[in-house]
CSV table of C-alpha atoms in Angstrom, one decimal:
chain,number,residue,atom,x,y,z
I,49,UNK,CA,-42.9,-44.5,20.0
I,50,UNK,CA,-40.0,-42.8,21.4
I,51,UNK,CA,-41.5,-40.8,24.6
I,52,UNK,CA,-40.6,-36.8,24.4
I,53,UNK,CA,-37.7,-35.4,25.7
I,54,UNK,CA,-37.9,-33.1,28.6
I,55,UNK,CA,-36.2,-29.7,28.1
I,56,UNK,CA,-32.9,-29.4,30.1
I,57,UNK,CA,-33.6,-26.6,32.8
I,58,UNK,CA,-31.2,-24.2,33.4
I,59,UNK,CA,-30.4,-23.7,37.2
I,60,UNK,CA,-31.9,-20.5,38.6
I,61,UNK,CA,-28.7,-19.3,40.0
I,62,UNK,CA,-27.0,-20.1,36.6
I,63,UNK,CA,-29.5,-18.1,34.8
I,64,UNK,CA,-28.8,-15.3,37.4
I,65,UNK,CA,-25.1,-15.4,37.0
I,66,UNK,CA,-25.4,-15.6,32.9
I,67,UNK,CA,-27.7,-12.5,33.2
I,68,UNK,CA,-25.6,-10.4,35.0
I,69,UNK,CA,-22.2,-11.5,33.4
I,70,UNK,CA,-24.2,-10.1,29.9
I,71,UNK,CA,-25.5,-7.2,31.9
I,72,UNK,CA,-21.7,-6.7,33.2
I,73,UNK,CA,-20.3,-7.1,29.9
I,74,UNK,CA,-22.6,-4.7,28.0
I,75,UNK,CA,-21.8,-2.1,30.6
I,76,UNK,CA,-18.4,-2.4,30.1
I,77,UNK,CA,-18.5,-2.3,26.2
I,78,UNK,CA,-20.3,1.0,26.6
I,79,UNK,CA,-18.2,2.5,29.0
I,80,UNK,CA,-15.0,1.9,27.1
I,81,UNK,CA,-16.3,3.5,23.8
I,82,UNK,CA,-17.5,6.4,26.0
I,83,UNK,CA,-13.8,6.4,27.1
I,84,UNK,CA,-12.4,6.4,23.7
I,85,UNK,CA,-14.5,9.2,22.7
I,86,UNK,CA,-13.3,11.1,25.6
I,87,UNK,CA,-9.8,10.7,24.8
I,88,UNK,CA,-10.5,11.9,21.5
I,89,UNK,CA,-11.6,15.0,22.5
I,90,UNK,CA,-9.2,15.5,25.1
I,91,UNK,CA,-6.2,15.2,23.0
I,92,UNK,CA,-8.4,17.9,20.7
I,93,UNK,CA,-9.0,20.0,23.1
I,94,UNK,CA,-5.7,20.0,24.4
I,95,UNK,CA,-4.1,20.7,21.2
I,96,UNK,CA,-6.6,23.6,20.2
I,97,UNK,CA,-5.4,25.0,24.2
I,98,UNK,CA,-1.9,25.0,23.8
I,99,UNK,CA,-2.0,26.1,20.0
I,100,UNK,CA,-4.2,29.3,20.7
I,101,UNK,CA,-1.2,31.4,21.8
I,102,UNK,CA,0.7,30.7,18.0
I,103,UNK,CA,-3.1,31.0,16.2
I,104,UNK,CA,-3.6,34.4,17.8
I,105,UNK,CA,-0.1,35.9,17.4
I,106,UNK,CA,0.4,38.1,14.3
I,107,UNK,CA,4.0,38.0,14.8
I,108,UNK,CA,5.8,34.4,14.5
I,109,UNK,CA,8.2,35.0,12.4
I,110,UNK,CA,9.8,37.7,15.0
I,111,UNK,CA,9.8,34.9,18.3
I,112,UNK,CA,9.9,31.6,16.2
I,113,UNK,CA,13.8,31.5,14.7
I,114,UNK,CA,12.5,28.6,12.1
I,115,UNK,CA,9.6,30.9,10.8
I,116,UNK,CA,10.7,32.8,7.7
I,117,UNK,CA,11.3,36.6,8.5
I,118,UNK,CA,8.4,37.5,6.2
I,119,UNK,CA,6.1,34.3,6.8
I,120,UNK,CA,3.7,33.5,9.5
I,121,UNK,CA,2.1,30.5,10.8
I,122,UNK,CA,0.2,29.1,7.7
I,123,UNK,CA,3.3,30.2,5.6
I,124,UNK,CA,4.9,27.0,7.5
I,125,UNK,CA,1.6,24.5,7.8
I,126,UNK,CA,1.2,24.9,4.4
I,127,UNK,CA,4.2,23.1,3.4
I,128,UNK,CA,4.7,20.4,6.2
I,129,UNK,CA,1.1,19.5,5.0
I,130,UNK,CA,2.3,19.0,1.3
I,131,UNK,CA,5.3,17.1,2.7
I,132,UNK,CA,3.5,14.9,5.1
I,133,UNK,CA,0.5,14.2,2.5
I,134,UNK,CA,3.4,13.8,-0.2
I,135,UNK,CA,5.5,11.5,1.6
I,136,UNK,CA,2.6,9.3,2.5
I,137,UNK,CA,0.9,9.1,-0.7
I,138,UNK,CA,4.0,7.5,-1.8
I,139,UNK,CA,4.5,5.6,0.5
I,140,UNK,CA,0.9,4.0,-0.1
I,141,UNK,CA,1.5,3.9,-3.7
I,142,UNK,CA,4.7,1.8,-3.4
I,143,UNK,CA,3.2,-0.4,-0.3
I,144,UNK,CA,-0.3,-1.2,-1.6
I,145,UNK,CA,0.6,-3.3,-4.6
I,146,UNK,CA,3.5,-5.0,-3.3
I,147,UNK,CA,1.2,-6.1,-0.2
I,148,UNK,CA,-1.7,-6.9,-1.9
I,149,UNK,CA,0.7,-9.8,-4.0
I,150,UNK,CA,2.1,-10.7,-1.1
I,151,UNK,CA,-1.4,-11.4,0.9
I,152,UNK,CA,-2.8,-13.2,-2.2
I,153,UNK,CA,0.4,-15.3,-2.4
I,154,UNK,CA,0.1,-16.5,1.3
I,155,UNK,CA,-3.6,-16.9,1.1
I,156,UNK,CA,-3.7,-18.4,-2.4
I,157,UNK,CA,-1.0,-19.8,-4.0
I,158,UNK,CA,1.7,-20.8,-1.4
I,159,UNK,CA,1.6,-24.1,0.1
I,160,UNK,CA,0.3,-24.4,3.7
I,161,UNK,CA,3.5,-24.4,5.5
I,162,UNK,CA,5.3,-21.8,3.2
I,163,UNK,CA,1.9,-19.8,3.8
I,164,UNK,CA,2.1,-20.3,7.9
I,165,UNK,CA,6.1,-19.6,7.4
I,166,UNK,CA,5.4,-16.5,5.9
I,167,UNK,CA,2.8,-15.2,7.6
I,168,UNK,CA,4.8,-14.8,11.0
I,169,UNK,CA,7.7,-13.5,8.9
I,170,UNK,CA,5.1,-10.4,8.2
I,171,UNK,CA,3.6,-10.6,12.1
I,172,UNK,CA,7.3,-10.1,12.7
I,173,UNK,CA,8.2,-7.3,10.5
I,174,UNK,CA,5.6,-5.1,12.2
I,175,UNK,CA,7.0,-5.3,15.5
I,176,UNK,CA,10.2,-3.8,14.4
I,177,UNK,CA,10.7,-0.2,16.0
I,178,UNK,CA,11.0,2.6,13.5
I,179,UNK,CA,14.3,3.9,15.0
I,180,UNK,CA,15.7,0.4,13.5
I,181,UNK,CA,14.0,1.4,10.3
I,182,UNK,CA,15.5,4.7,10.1
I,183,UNK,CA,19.2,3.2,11.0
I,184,UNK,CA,18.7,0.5,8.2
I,185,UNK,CA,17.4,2.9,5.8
I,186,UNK,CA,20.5,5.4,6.7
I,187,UNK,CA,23.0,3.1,7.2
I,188,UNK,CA,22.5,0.5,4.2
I,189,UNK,CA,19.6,1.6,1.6
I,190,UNK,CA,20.5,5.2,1.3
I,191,UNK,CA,24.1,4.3,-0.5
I,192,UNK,CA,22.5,1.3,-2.1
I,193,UNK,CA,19.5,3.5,-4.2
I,194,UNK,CA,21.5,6.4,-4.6
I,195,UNK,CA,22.9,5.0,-8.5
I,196,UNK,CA,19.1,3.8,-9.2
I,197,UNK,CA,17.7,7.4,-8.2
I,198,UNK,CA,20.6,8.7,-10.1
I,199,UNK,CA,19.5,7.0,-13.1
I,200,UNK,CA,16.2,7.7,-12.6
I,201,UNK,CA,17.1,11.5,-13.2
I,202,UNK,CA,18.7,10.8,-16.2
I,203,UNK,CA,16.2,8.9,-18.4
I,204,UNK,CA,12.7,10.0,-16.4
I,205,UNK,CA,14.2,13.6,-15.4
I,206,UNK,CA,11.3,15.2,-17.5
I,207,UNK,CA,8.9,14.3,-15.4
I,208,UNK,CA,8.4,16.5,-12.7
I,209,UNK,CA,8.3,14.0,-9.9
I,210,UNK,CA,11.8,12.7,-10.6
I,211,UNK,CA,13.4,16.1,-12.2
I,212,UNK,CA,17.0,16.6,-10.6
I,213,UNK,CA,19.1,19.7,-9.0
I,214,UNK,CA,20.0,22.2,-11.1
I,215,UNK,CA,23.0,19.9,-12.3
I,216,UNK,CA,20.4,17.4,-13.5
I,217,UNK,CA,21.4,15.1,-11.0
I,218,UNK,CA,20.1,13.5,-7.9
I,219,UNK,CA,21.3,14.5,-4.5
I,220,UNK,CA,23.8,12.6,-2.8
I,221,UNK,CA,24.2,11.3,-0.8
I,222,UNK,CA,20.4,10.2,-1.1
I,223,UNK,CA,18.2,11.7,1.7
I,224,UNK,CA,15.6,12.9,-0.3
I,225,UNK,CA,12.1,12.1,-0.1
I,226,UNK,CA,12.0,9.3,-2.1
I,227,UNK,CA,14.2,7.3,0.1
I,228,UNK,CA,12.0,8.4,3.0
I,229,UNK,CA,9.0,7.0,1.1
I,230,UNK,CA,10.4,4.2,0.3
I,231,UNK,CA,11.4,3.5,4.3
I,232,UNK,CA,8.1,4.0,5.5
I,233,UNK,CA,6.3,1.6,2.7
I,234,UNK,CA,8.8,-1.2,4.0
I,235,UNK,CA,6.7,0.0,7.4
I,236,UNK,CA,3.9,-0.3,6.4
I,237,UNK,CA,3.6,-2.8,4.4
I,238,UNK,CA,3.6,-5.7,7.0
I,239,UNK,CA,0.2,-3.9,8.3
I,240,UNK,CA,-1.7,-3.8,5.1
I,241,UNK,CA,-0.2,-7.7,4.1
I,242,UNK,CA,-1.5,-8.7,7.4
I,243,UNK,CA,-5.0,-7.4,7.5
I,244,UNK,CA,-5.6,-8.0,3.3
I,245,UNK,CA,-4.7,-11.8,4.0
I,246,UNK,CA,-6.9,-12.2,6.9
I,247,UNK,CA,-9.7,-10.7,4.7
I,248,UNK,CA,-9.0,-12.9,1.6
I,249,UNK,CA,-8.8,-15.7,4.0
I,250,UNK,CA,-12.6,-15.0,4.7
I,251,UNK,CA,-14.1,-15.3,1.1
I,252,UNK,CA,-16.3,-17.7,1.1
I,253,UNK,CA,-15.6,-21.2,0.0
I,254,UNK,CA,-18.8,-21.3,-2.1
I,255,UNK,CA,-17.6,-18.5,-4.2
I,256,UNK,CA,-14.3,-20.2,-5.1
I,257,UNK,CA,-15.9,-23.3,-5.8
I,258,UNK,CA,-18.5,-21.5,-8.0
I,259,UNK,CA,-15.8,-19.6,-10.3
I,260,UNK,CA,-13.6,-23.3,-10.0
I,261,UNK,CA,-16.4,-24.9,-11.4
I,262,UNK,CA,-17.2,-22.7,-14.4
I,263,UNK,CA,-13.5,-23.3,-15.8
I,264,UNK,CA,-12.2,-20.5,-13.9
I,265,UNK,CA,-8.1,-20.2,-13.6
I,266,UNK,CA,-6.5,-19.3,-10.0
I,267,UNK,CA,-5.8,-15.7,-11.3
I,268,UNK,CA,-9.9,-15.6,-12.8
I,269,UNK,CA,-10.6,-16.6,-9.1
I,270,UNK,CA,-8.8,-14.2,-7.5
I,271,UNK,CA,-10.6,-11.5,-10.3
I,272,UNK,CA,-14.4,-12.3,-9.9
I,273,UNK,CA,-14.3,-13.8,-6.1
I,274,UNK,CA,-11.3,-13.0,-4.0
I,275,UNK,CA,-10.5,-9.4,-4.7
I,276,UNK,CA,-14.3,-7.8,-4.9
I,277,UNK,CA,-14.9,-9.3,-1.4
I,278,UNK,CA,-11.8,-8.1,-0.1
I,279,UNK,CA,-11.7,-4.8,-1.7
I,280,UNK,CA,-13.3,-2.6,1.4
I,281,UNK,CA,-11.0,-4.8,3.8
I,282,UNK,CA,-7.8,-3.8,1.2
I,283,UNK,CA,-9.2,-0.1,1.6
I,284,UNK,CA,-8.9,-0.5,5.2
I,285,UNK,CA,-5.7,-1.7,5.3
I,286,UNK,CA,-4.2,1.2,3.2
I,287,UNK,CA,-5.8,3.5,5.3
I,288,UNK,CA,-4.1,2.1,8.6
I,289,UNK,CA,-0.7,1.9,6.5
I,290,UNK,CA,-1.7,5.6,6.1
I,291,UNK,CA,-2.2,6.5,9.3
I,292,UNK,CA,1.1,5.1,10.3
I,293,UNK,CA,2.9,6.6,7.4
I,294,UNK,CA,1.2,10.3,8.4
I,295,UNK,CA,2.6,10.4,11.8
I,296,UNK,CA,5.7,8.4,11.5
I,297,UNK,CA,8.8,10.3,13.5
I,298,UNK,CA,12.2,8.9,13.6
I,299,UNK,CA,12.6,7.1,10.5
I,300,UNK,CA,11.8,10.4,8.9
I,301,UNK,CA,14.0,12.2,11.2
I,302,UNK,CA,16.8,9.9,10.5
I,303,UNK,CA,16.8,9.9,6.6
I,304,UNK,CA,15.1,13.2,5.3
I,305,UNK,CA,16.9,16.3,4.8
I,306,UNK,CA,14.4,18.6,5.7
I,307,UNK,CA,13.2,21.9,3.5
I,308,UNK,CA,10.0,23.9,3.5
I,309,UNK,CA,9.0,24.5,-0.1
I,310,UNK,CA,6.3,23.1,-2.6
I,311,UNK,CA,8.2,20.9,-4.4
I,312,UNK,CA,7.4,17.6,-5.9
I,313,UNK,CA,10.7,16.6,-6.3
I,314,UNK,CA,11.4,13.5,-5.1
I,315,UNK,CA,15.1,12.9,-5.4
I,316,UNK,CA,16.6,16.4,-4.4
I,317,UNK,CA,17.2,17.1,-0.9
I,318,UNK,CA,16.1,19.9,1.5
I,319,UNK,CA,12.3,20.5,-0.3
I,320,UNK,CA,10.2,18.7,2.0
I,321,UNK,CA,9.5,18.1,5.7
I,322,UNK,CA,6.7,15.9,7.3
I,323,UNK,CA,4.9,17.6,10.9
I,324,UNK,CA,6.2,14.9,13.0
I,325,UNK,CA,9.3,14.8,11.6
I,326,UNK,CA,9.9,18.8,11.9
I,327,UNK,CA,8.1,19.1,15.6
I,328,UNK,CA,10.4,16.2,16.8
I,329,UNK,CA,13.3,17.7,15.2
I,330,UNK,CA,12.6,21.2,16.8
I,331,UNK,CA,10.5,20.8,19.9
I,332,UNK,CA,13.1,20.5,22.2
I,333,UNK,CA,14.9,23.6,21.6
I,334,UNK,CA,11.9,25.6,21.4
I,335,UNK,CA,10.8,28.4,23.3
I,336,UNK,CA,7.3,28.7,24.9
I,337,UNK,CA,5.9,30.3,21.7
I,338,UNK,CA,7.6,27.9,19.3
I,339,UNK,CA,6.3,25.2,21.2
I,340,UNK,CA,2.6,26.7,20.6
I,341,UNK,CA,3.9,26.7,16.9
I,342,UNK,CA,4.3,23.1,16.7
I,343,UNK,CA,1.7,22.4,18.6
I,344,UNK,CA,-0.3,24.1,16.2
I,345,UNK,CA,1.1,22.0,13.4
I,346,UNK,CA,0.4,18.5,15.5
I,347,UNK,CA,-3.2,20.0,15.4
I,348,UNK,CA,-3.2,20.0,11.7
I,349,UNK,CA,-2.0,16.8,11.4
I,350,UNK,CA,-4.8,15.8,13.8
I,351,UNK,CA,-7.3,16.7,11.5
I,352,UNK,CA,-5.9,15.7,8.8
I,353,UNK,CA,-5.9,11.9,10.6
I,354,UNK,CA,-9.6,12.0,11.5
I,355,UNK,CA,-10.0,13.4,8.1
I,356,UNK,CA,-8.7,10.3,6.4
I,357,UNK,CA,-9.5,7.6,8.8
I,358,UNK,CA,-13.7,9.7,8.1
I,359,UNK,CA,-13.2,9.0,3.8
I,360,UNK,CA,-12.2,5.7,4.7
I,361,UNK,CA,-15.1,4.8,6.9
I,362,UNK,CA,-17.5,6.6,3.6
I,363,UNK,CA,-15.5,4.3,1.1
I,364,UNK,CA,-16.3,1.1,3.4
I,365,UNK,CA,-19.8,2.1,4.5
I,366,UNK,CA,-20.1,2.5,0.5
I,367,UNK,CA,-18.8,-1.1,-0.3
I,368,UNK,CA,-19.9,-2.9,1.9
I,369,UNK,CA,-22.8,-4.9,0.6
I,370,UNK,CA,-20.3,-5.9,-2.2
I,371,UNK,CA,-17.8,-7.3,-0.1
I,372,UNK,CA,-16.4,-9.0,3.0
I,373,UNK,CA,-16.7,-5.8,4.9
I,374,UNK,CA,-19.8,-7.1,6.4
């Protein structure tokens, strides 16, 4: 009969040191989520401060050159909102699709080396400052789409997204909204690849060999196992693409020829502006008032961050006993 083993004793100075490393460490966790929610409401605060002197003056339009002479402050907000929430939404709607293939394909269907091989080409693509964007997107896709958008207006011109000038053509050369969209979901898109593959990367091997074994194809796998465990991890993703593609500044700056109207036209210039673009554009010639102004616009876009980033925790919290999110 084998005698019993005697428990391994821990030293007591080991013990002591373990206890106050995990005493040290929770401390610190604490602390630095204190610290991120008083940043937060420092950079709120601030931004309310500085913007009270535009809230509280009736008369914009007669300090602030860029302010309409028969406008006021929410006669501007209102459309940089529409242009920054339409610019985005496009964005997302061109990104999404393309990133979700590309995540599947690297965490799917491409061989392990072509997977690894792509993977730091994506890494890669997300370091790349948006100034280079907005150059490339001047400088070589601008004159490249300009025909495409061009045609575009001539066979889909009835729909209101894609009507033309009053010509019936689209502007050029091309720096219109559309190309701007089209910038910032090339600038995105590495994000939301990156963070859907690691999520598809976590489905769990029983599920795959479960759908596998009932005679399911690769595409039927991805359908009833890969994409419902990834779909709150997908929604995250989009909303960080979002979050970039609401605040984005020079590419924007670069390519979009701005205009302050309600207009969903996508392929005629001088309709839309984005908040960053137009306080980045304007801020430095501003005068203490006009400052205020855009101030007061950064505080819009703001909210409108915490806003989205709030729906997107609701859509996870919602999903997440369906999926990978927890």
């Amino acid at each position: 009969m084998t005698p019993p083993v005697a428990p391994v004793r821990t030293p007591r100075r080991r013990r002591t040191i373990d206890r106050g490393l995990d005493r040290g460490f929770r401390y610190l966790a604490v602390w630095s989520g204190i610290l991120i929610l008083a940043v937060l409401a420092s950079v709120a605060i601030f931004l309310v401060i500085e913007a009270l002197p535009a809230l509280k003056n009736p008369d914009l339009a007669s300090e602030v050159p860029w302010i309409p002479a028969d406008g006021n402050l929410w006669s501007v907000v209102g459309p940089l909102i529409f242009g920054t929430v339409l610019a985005a939404i496009v964005s997302l709607a061109l990104a999404v699709p393309v990133a979700v293939g590309v995540a599947l394909f690297i965490s799917h269907y491409a061989p392990r080396r072509m997977a690894s091989a792509l993977g730091y080409v994506v890494d890669l693509l997300a370091a790349i400052p948006s100034v280079v964007y907005g150059l490339w997107g001047v400088l070589v896709l601008a004159p490249k789409v300009q025909p495409v958008w061009q045609f575009v207006v001539d066979y889909f011109g009835w729909i209101p997204l894609f009507a033309g000038d009053e010509h019936g053509n689209a502007s050029n050369p091309p720096r219109v909204l559309m190309t701007t969209s089209l910038v910032l979901a090339v600038m995105i898109l590495p994000i939301i690849t990156a963070v859907s593959r690691e999520v598809f990367l976590q489905t769990p091997r029983l599920h795959e060999e479960a759908a596998l074994a009932l005679g399911a194809t690769r595409w039927e796998l991805v359908q009833m196992a890969v994409l419902p465990f990834g779909r709150s991890g997908v929604t995250s993703a989009a909303m960080l693409g979002l979050g970039r593609a609401l605040g984005e500044t020079m590419a924007v700056l670069m390519i979009l020829s701005p205009g302050l109207l309600y207009s969903f036209k996508l392929l005629v210039a001088s309709q839309q502006q984005t908040i960053a673009g137009n306080i980045a554009a304007r801020f430095n010639d501003a005068n203490d008032i006009g400052r205020s102004t855009l101030i007061a616009t950064g505080l819009a876009l703001f909210v409108i961050t915490v806003l989205v980033n709030l729906a997107a925790r609701a859509i996870i919290a919602r999903n997440k006993d369906f999926s990978g999110a927890n």
